[in-house]
Amino acid sequence: MQVWTSLADIPAGTQSVVTIGNFDGMHRGHRRVIATCRDRARRREVQAVACTFDPHPASIHRPESGLTLINPLQDRLDAIAATGVDAAFVIHYDQSVYSLTAEEFALTYLVDTLGAVEIVVGEDFRFGCGNSGDIDTLRELGREHGFDVVMVADIEAPEGRRWSSSWVRELLAEGDVAGAARVLGHMHRIRGTVEHGFKRGRELGFPTANLSEDVEGVIPGDGVYAGWLVRQVPGTTAGEFLPAAISVGTNPQFDGEKRTVEAHVLGRSDLNLYGERVAVTFVSKIRPMMTFDSLDDLLCQMDDDLRVTAFVLGVGVSGRVDPAAVTAH
């Protein structure tokens, strides 16, 4: 898949079927819209192009909302590429874009540059200055400027709720990462840089990779999770999936105040991940964050966490590691 980040990147004479959206999280509803774009482009023998925005419009118009993207841009682009479209156009969202009328946006980005012969959008599509344009506006512009419009109806979960990014956010806030994965159609992951922590886990036989505050993606609610730590294999472009028990919270057992994400890779004492940019993928919540009457009670629970994590992930059970064997410093 080609990735275009400016109008100048788009080859002259391009003809396409286009879809447009924020696609935050790339949930099942998003993928249905993009798949429709792809299939219709194949029938018309033109390119299938997915347009998205960076930064997210809400971060510009409602900065007080403190919106955190479900996934960073690169993950969004990876998910778009997996749908089989030919290109993604990342539109830099600033005043030059949001000040355009609906017609100006359609002509500048869709007609004159992408050569849109058809535009595929969801039911709630809005565009143009102040979100003044809707599906009817787009259809009128299509009649005037020579492109067709296809609206993809919302799809719903069996319980009758529409698949949406807001639903994903609710589920993640509750710690229901399995439920979020059902809506997304894939496991949720975040990205961050591994930094030095208090090293309490190492002293107890549970060394952890602590993510710094520059985490990209929505951090699930407090609790302990089974999941994967994904790192790039040094010297390659390949990813290595390491089974992990993941703790999210303030570590109340030790009177912590700072909310952290810590991942203990099962059975490994030989990893030195400091400074690496890694991904943490959440599979299932195995328990809430808790405090215990004694350190022994905590250690017994952590031993159980390792067993449950191994069972959930389908890997061999690993116990505590020897603190003296930990190689990272």
CSV table of C-alpha atoms in Angstrom, one decimal:
chain,number,residue,atom,x,y,z
A,1,MET,CA,0.0,0.0,0.0
A,2,GLN,CA,1.2,3.5,-0.9
A,3,VAL,CA,1.1,6.2,1.8
A,4,TRP,CA,0.6,9.7,0.7
A,5,THR,CA,1.0,12.6,3.1
A,6,SER,CA,0.5,15.6,0.8
A,7,LEU,CA,-1.4,16.5,-2.3
A,8,ALA,CA,1.9,16.6,-4.2
A,9,ASP,CA,2.5,12.9,-3.5
A,10,ILE,CA,-0.5,11.8,-5.5
A,11,PRO,CA,0.4,10.9,-9.1
A,12,ALA,CA,-1.2,13.0,-11.9
A,13,GLY,CA,-4.1,11.3,-13.6
A,14,THR,CA,-5.0,9.2,-10.6
A,15,GLN,CA,-8.6,7.8,-10.7
A,16,SER,CA,-10.0,6.2,-7.6
A,17,VAL,CA,-12.8,5.0,-5.4
A,18,VAL,CA,-12.3,6.9,-2.1
A,19,THR,CA,-13.4,6.4,1.4
A,20,ILE,CA,-12.8,9.0,4.2
A,21,GLY,CA,-12.8,8.7,8.0
A,22,ASN,CA,-10.8,9.0,11.1
A,23,PHE,CA,-10.7,5.2,11.4
A,24,ASP,CA,-9.6,5.4,15.1
A,25,GLY,CA,-9.1,1.9,16.2
A,26,MET,CA,-10.0,0.4,12.8
A,27,HIS,CA,-13.0,-1.5,14.3
A,28,ARG,CA,-15.4,-3.8,12.4
A,29,GLY,CA,-17.5,-0.9,11.1
A,30,HIS,CA,-14.5,0.8,9.7
A,31,ARG,CA,-13.3,-2.3,8.0
A,32,ARG,CA,-16.7,-2.8,6.3
A,33,VAL,CA,-16.6,0.7,4.9
A,34,ILE,CA,-13.0,0.3,3.6
A,35,ALA,CA,-13.7,-3.2,2.2
A,36,THR,CA,-16.7,-1.8,0.2
A,37,CYS,CA,-14.4,0.9,-1.2
A,38,ARG,CA,-11.8,-1.8,-2.2
A,39,ASP,CA,-14.4,-4.0,-3.8
A,40,ARG,CA,-16.0,-1.2,-5.8
A,41,ALA,CA,-12.6,0.0,-7.0
A,42,ARG,CA,-11.8,-3.4,-8.3
A,43,ARG,CA,-15.0,-3.5,-10.3
A,44,ARG,CA,-14.3,-0.1,-11.8
A,45,GLU,CA,-10.6,-1.0,-12.3
A,46,VAL,CA,-9.3,2.1,-10.5
A,47,GLN,CA,-7.4,2.6,-7.3
A,48,ALA,CA,-8.9,2.1,-3.8
A,49,VAL,CA,-7.9,5.0,-1.6
A,50,ALA,CA,-8.6,5.4,2.2
A,51,CYS,CA,-8.3,9.0,3.4
A,52,THR,CA,-7.7,9.7,7.1
A,53,PHE,CA,-6.6,12.6,9.2
A,54,ASP,CA,-3.7,13.4,11.4
A,55,PRO,CA,-3.9,14.8,14.0
A,56,HIS,CA,-7.5,13.7,14.9
A,57,PRO,CA,-9.9,16.6,14.4
A,58,ALA,CA,-11.2,16.3,18.0
A,59,SER,CA,-7.7,17.2,19.3
A,60,ILE,CA,-7.9,20.5,17.3
A,61,HIS,CA,-11.5,21.5,17.9
A,62,ARG,CA,-11.9,20.1,21.4
A,63,PRO,CA,-8.4,20.0,23.0
A,64,GLU,CA,-10.0,20.1,26.5
A,65,SER,CA,-11.4,16.6,25.8
A,66,GLY,CA,-7.8,15.1,26.2
A,67,LEU,CA,-8.6,12.6,23.5
A,68,THR,CA,-6.1,9.7,23.3
A,69,LEU,CA,-6.2,7.8,20.1
A,70,ILE,CA,-7.1,4.1,20.5
A,71,ASN,CA,-4.1,3.3,18.3
A,72,PRO,CA,-1.2,5.5,17.0
A,73,LEU,CA,-1.2,6.5,13.3
A,74,GLN,CA,1.2,3.7,12.2
A,75,ASP,CA,-1.0,1.0,13.7
A,76,ARG,CA,-4.0,2.6,11.9
A,77,LEU,CA,-2.1,2.6,8.6
A,78,ASP,CA,-1.0,-1.1,9.1
A,79,ALA,CA,-4.7,-2.0,9.7
A,80,ILE,CA,-5.8,-0.1,6.6
A,81,ALA,CA,-3.1,-1.8,4.5
A,82,ALA,CA,-4.4,-5.2,5.7
A,83,THR,CA,-7.8,-4.5,4.0
A,84,GLY,CA,-6.1,-4.6,0.6
A,85,VAL,CA,-6.6,-1.0,-0.5
A,86,ASP,CA,-4.0,0.5,-2.9
A,87,ALA,CA,-3.2,3.7,-1.0
A,88,ALA,CA,-3.8,5.7,2.2
A,89,PHE,CA,-3.9,9.4,2.1
A,90,VAL,CA,-3.0,11.0,5.5
A,91,ILE,CA,-4.4,14.5,5.4
A,92,HIS,CA,-2.6,16.8,7.8
A,93,TYR,CA,-5.5,18.4,9.7
A,94,ASP,CA,-5.0,22.1,10.2
A,95,GLN,CA,-6.7,25.4,9.4
A,96,SER,CA,-6.0,25.0,5.7
A,97,VAL,CA,-8.3,21.9,5.8
A,98,TYR,CA,-10.9,22.7,8.4
A,99,SER,CA,-11.6,26.2,6.9
A,100,LEU,CA,-12.6,24.7,3.6
A,101,THR,CA,-16.3,24.6,2.7
A,102,ALA,CA,-17.8,21.2,1.9
A,103,GLU,CA,-17.5,21.9,-1.8
A,104,GLU,CA,-14.0,23.2,-1.6
A,105,PHE,CA,-12.8,20.1,0.3
A,106,ALA,CA,-14.5,17.8,-2.2
A,107,LEU,CA,-13.0,19.5,-5.2
A,108,THR,CA,-9.5,20.0,-3.7
A,109,TYR,CA,-9.0,16.5,-2.1
A,110,LEU,CA,-11.4,14.2,-3.9
A,111,VAL,CA,-12.1,15.4,-7.4
A,112,ASP,CA,-9.1,17.4,-8.7
A,113,THR,CA,-6.4,15.3,-7.0
A,114,LEU,CA,-7.7,11.8,-6.4
A,115,GLY,CA,-9.9,11.7,-9.5
A,116,ALA,CA,-12.7,10.2,-7.5
A,117,VAL,CA,-15.3,8.4,-9.6
A,118,GLU,CA,-17.0,7.1,-6.5
A,119,ILE,CA,-16.9,8.0,-2.7
A,120,VAL,CA,-17.8,5.4,0.0
A,121,VAL,CA,-18.8,6.7,3.4
A,122,GLY,CA,-20.6,5.6,6.6
A,123,GLU,CA,-24.0,6.9,7.7
A,124,ASP,CA,-22.6,9.6,10.0
A,125,PHE,CA,-20.2,11.1,7.5
A,126,ARG,CA,-19.7,14.9,7.9
A,127,PHE,CA,-17.2,17.2,6.2
A,128,GLY,CA,-16.4,20.8,5.4
A,129,CYS,CA,-16.1,23.8,7.7
A,130,GLY,CA,-18.1,23.4,10.9
A,131,ASN,CA,-19.1,19.9,9.7
A,132,SER,CA,-21.6,21.6,7.4
A,133,GLY,CA,-21.7,18.9,4.8
A,134,ASP,CA,-23.4,15.5,5.2
A,135,ILE,CA,-24.3,12.6,2.9
A,136,ASP,CA,-26.9,14.6,1.1
A,137,THR,CA,-24.4,17.4,0.4
A,138,LEU,CA,-22.0,14.8,-0.9
A,139,ARG,CA,-24.6,13.4,-3.3
A,140,GLU,CA,-25.4,16.8,-4.6
A,141,LEU,CA,-21.8,17.5,-5.2
A,142,GLY,CA,-21.5,14.2,-6.9
A,143,ARG,CA,-24.2,15.0,-9.4
A,144,GLU,CA,-22.5,18.3,-10.1
A,145,HIS,CA,-19.0,17.1,-10.4
A,146,GLY,CA,-19.4,13.6,-11.8
A,147,PHE,CA,-18.8,11.1,-9.0
A,148,ASP,CA,-21.2,8.5,-7.4
A,149,VAL,CA,-21.8,8.2,-3.7
A,150,VAL,CA,-22.2,4.9,-1.8
A,151,MET,CA,-23.4,5.0,1.9
A,152,VAL,CA,-22.5,1.9,3.9
A,153,ALA,CA,-25.1,1.3,6.6
A,154,ASP,CA,-24.0,0.9,10.2
A,155,ILE,CA,-23.5,-2.6,11.4
A,156,GLU,CA,-24.5,-3.7,14.9
A,157,ALA,CA,-23.4,-6.3,17.4
A,158,PRO,CA,-25.8,-9.1,18.2
A,159,GLU,CA,-27.0,-7.1,21.3
A,160,GLY,CA,-28.0,-4.3,19.0
A,161,ARG,CA,-25.3,-1.7,19.6
A,162,ARG,CA,-23.5,-0.1,16.8
A,163,TRP,CA,-19.8,-0.9,16.4
A,164,SER,CA,-18.0,2.3,17.3
A,165,SER,CA,-14.7,3.8,18.6
A,166,SER,CA,-16.6,5.2,21.6
A,167,TRP,CA,-17.8,1.7,22.6
A,168,VAL,CA,-14.2,0.5,22.4
A,169,ARG,CA,-13.1,3.3,24.7
A,170,GLU,CA,-15.8,2.4,27.2
A,171,LEU,CA,-14.7,-1.3,27.2
A,172,LEU,CA,-11.1,-0.4,27.6
A,173,ALA,CA,-11.8,1.9,30.5
A,174,GLU,CA,-13.6,-1.0,32.2
A,175,GLY,CA,-10.6,-3.3,31.6
A,176,ASP,CA,-12.7,-5.5,29.3
A,177,VAL,CA,-10.0,-6.0,26.7
A,178,ALA,CA,-11.6,-9.1,25.4
A,179,GLY,CA,-14.8,-7.2,24.8
A,180,ALA,CA,-12.8,-4.4,23.1
A,181,ALA,CA,-11.2,-7.0,20.8
A,182,ARG,CA,-14.6,-8.3,19.8
A,183,VAL,CA,-15.6,-4.8,18.6
A,184,LEU,CA,-12.3,-4.1,17.1
A,185,GLY,CA,-11.9,-7.4,15.4
A,186,HIS,CA,-8.3,-7.6,16.7
A,187,MET,CA,-6.5,-7.4,20.1
A,188,HIS,CA,-5.9,-3.9,21.5
A,189,ARG,CA,-2.3,-2.8,21.8
A,190,ILE,CA,-0.3,0.2,23.0
A,191,ARG,CA,3.2,1.4,22.3
A,192,GLY,CA,5.8,2.9,24.6
A,193,THR,CA,9.5,3.1,25.4
A,194,VAL,CA,10.9,0.9,28.1
A,195,GLU,CA,12.4,2.9,31.0
A,196,HIS,CA,13.9,2.2,34.4
A,197,GLY,CA,11.5,1.7,37.2
A,198,PHE,CA,11.8,1.0,40.9
A,199,LYS,CA,13.0,-2.5,40.2
A,200,ARG,CA,10.8,-4.0,43.0
A,201,GLY,CA,9.6,-6.7,40.6
A,202,ARG,CA,13.2,-7.8,39.8
A,203,GLU,CA,14.0,-8.2,43.5
A,204,LEU,CA,10.9,-10.4,43.9
A,205,GLY,CA,11.7,-12.6,40.9
A,206,PHE,CA,9.3,-10.8,38.5
A,207,PRO,CA,11.4,-8.3,36.5
A,208,THR,CA,9.2,-6.0,34.4
A,209,ALA,CA,9.5,-3.8,31.3
A,210,ASN,CA,8.1,-0.4,32.5
A,211,LEU,CA,6.7,1.8,29.8
A,212,SER,CA,7.5,5.5,29.9
A,213,GLU,CA,4.8,8.3,30.0
A,214,ASP,CA,5.0,8.6,26.2
A,215,VAL,CA,2.6,5.7,25.7
A,216,GLU,CA,0.6,5.8,22.4
A,217,GLY,CA,-2.8,4.3,22.6
A,218,VAL,CA,-5.6,4.0,25.2
A,219,ILE,CA,-4.3,2.3,28.4
A,220,PRO,CA,-6.9,-0.1,29.7
A,221,GLY,CA,-8.4,0.2,33.2
A,222,ASP,CA,-6.3,-0.8,36.2
A,223,GLY,CA,-5.7,-4.6,36.7
A,224,VAL,CA,-3.5,-7.5,35.7
A,225,TYR,CA,-3.7,-8.8,32.2
A,226,ALA,CA,-2.4,-11.7,30.1
A,227,GLY,CA,-0.9,-10.5,26.8
A,228,TRP,CA,2.2,-10.1,24.7
A,229,LEU,CA,5.2,-7.8,24.7
A,230,VAL,CA,6.2,-7.3,21.0
A,231,ARG,CA,9.7,-6.1,20.2
A,232,GLN,CA,11.5,-5.7,17.0
A,233,VAL,CA,14.3,-8.3,16.7
A,234,PRO,CA,17.5,-6.3,16.7
A,235,GLY,CA,19.0,-6.0,13.2
A,236,THR,CA,15.8,-7.1,11.4
A,237,THR,CA,12.3,-5.8,10.6
A,238,ALA,CA,10.7,-8.9,12.3
A,239,GLY,CA,8.6,-8.7,15.4
A,240,GLU,CA,9.2,-11.1,18.4
A,241,PHE,CA,6.1,-11.9,20.5
A,242,LEU,CA,6.9,-12.6,24.1
A,243,PRO,CA,4.2,-13.9,26.5
A,244,ALA,CA,3.7,-11.5,29.4
A,245,ALA,CA,1.7,-10.8,32.5
A,246,ILE,CA,0.9,-7.1,32.4
A,247,SER,CA,0.2,-4.8,35.4
A,248,VAL,CA,-1.7,-1.5,34.9
A,249,GLY,CA,-2.2,0.8,37.9
A,250,THR,CA,-0.5,2.7,40.7
A,251,ASN,CA,0.9,-0.4,42.5
A,252,PRO,CA,-1.1,0.2,45.7
A,253,GLN,CA,0.8,-2.5,47.6
A,254,PHE,CA,3.8,-0.2,47.7
A,255,ASP,CA,1.7,3.1,48.1
A,256,GLY,CA,2.4,4.1,44.5
A,257,GLU,CA,0.9,7.3,43.1
A,258,LYS,CA,2.0,7.2,39.5
A,259,ARG,CA,-0.1,5.0,37.1
A,260,THR,CA,2.2,2.7,35.2
A,261,VAL,CA,2.2,-0.1,32.7
A,262,GLU,CA,4.6,-2.9,33.5
A,263,ALA,CA,5.0,-6.2,31.6
A,264,HIS,CA,6.7,-9.3,33.0
A,265,VAL,CA,7.9,-11.6,30.2
A,266,LEU,CA,7.3,-15.2,31.4
A,267,GLY,CA,10.4,-17.0,32.4
A,268,ARG,CA,12.9,-14.5,30.9
A,269,SER,CA,15.8,-13.0,32.9
A,270,ASP,CA,18.0,-12.3,29.9
A,271,LEU,CA,16.2,-9.4,28.3
A,272,ASN,CA,17.6,-5.9,28.2
A,273,LEU,CA,14.8,-3.7,26.8
A,274,TYR,CA,15.8,-0.3,28.2
A,275,GLY,CA,15.3,2.4,25.6
A,276,GLU,CA,13.5,0.1,23.1
A,277,ARG,CA,10.1,1.1,21.6
A,278,VAL,CA,7.8,-1.9,22.2
A,279,ALA,CA,4.2,-2.8,21.8
A,280,VAL,CA,2.1,-4.3,24.5
A,281,THR,CA,-0.9,-6.3,23.4
A,282,PHE,CA,-3.8,-7.1,25.8
A,283,VAL,CA,-5.5,-10.5,25.5
A,284,SER,CA,-7.6,-10.9,28.7
A,285,LYS,CA,-7.9,-9.3,32.2
A,286,ILE,CA,-7.1,-11.9,34.8
A,287,ARG,CA,-7.8,-9.9,38.0
A,288,PRO,CA,-8.3,-6.4,39.4
A,289,MET,CA,-5.6,-4.4,41.1
A,290,MET,CA,-5.4,-5.5,44.7
A,291,THR,CA,-3.6,-5.0,48.0
A,292,PHE,CA,-2.5,-7.9,50.2
A,293,ASP,CA,-2.0,-8.4,53.9
A,294,SER,CA,1.6,-9.5,53.5
A,295,LEU,CA,4.4,-9.7,50.9
A,296,ASP,CA,4.0,-13.5,51.0
A,297,ASP,CA,0.3,-13.2,50.0
A,298,LEU,CA,1.3,-10.9,47.2
A,299,LEU,CA,4.0,-13.4,45.9
A,300,CYS,CA,1.5,-16.3,46.0
A,301,GLN,CA,-1.0,-14.2,44.0
A,302,MET,CA,1.7,-13.3,41.5
A,303,ASP,CA,2.7,-17.0,41.1
A,304,ASP,CA,-1.0,-17.6,40.3
A,305,ASP,CA,-1.0,-14.7,37.8
A,306,LEU,CA,1.9,-16.4,35.9
A,307,ARG,CA,0.0,-19.7,35.7
A,308,VAL,CA,-3.2,-18.1,34.6
A,309,THR,CA,-1.4,-16.0,32.0
A,310,ALA,CA,0.4,-19.0,30.6
A,311,PHE,CA,-3.0,-20.9,30.4
A,312,VAL,CA,-4.7,-17.9,28.6
A,313,LEU,CA,-1.9,-17.5,26.1
A,314,GLY,CA,-1.4,-21.2,25.5
A,315,VAL,CA,2.3,-21.3,26.5
A,316,GLY,CA,4.3,-23.3,29.0
A,317,VAL,CA,4.1,-22.3,32.7
A,318,SER,CA,7.0,-20.3,34.0
A,319,GLY,CA,7.8,-19.5,37.6
A,320,ARG,CA,9.7,-16.7,39.2
A,321,VAL,CA,13.2,-16.0,37.9
A,322,ASP,CA,16.4,-15.8,39.9
A,323,PRO,CA,17.0,-12.0,40.7
A,324,ALA,CA,20.7,-12.7,40.4
A,325,ALA,CA,20.2,-13.9,36.8
A,326,VAL,CA,18.6,-10.7,35.5
A,327,THR,CA,21.0,-9.2,33.0
A,328,ALA,CA,19.4,-5.8,32.4
A,329,HIS,CA,20.9,-2.9,34.4
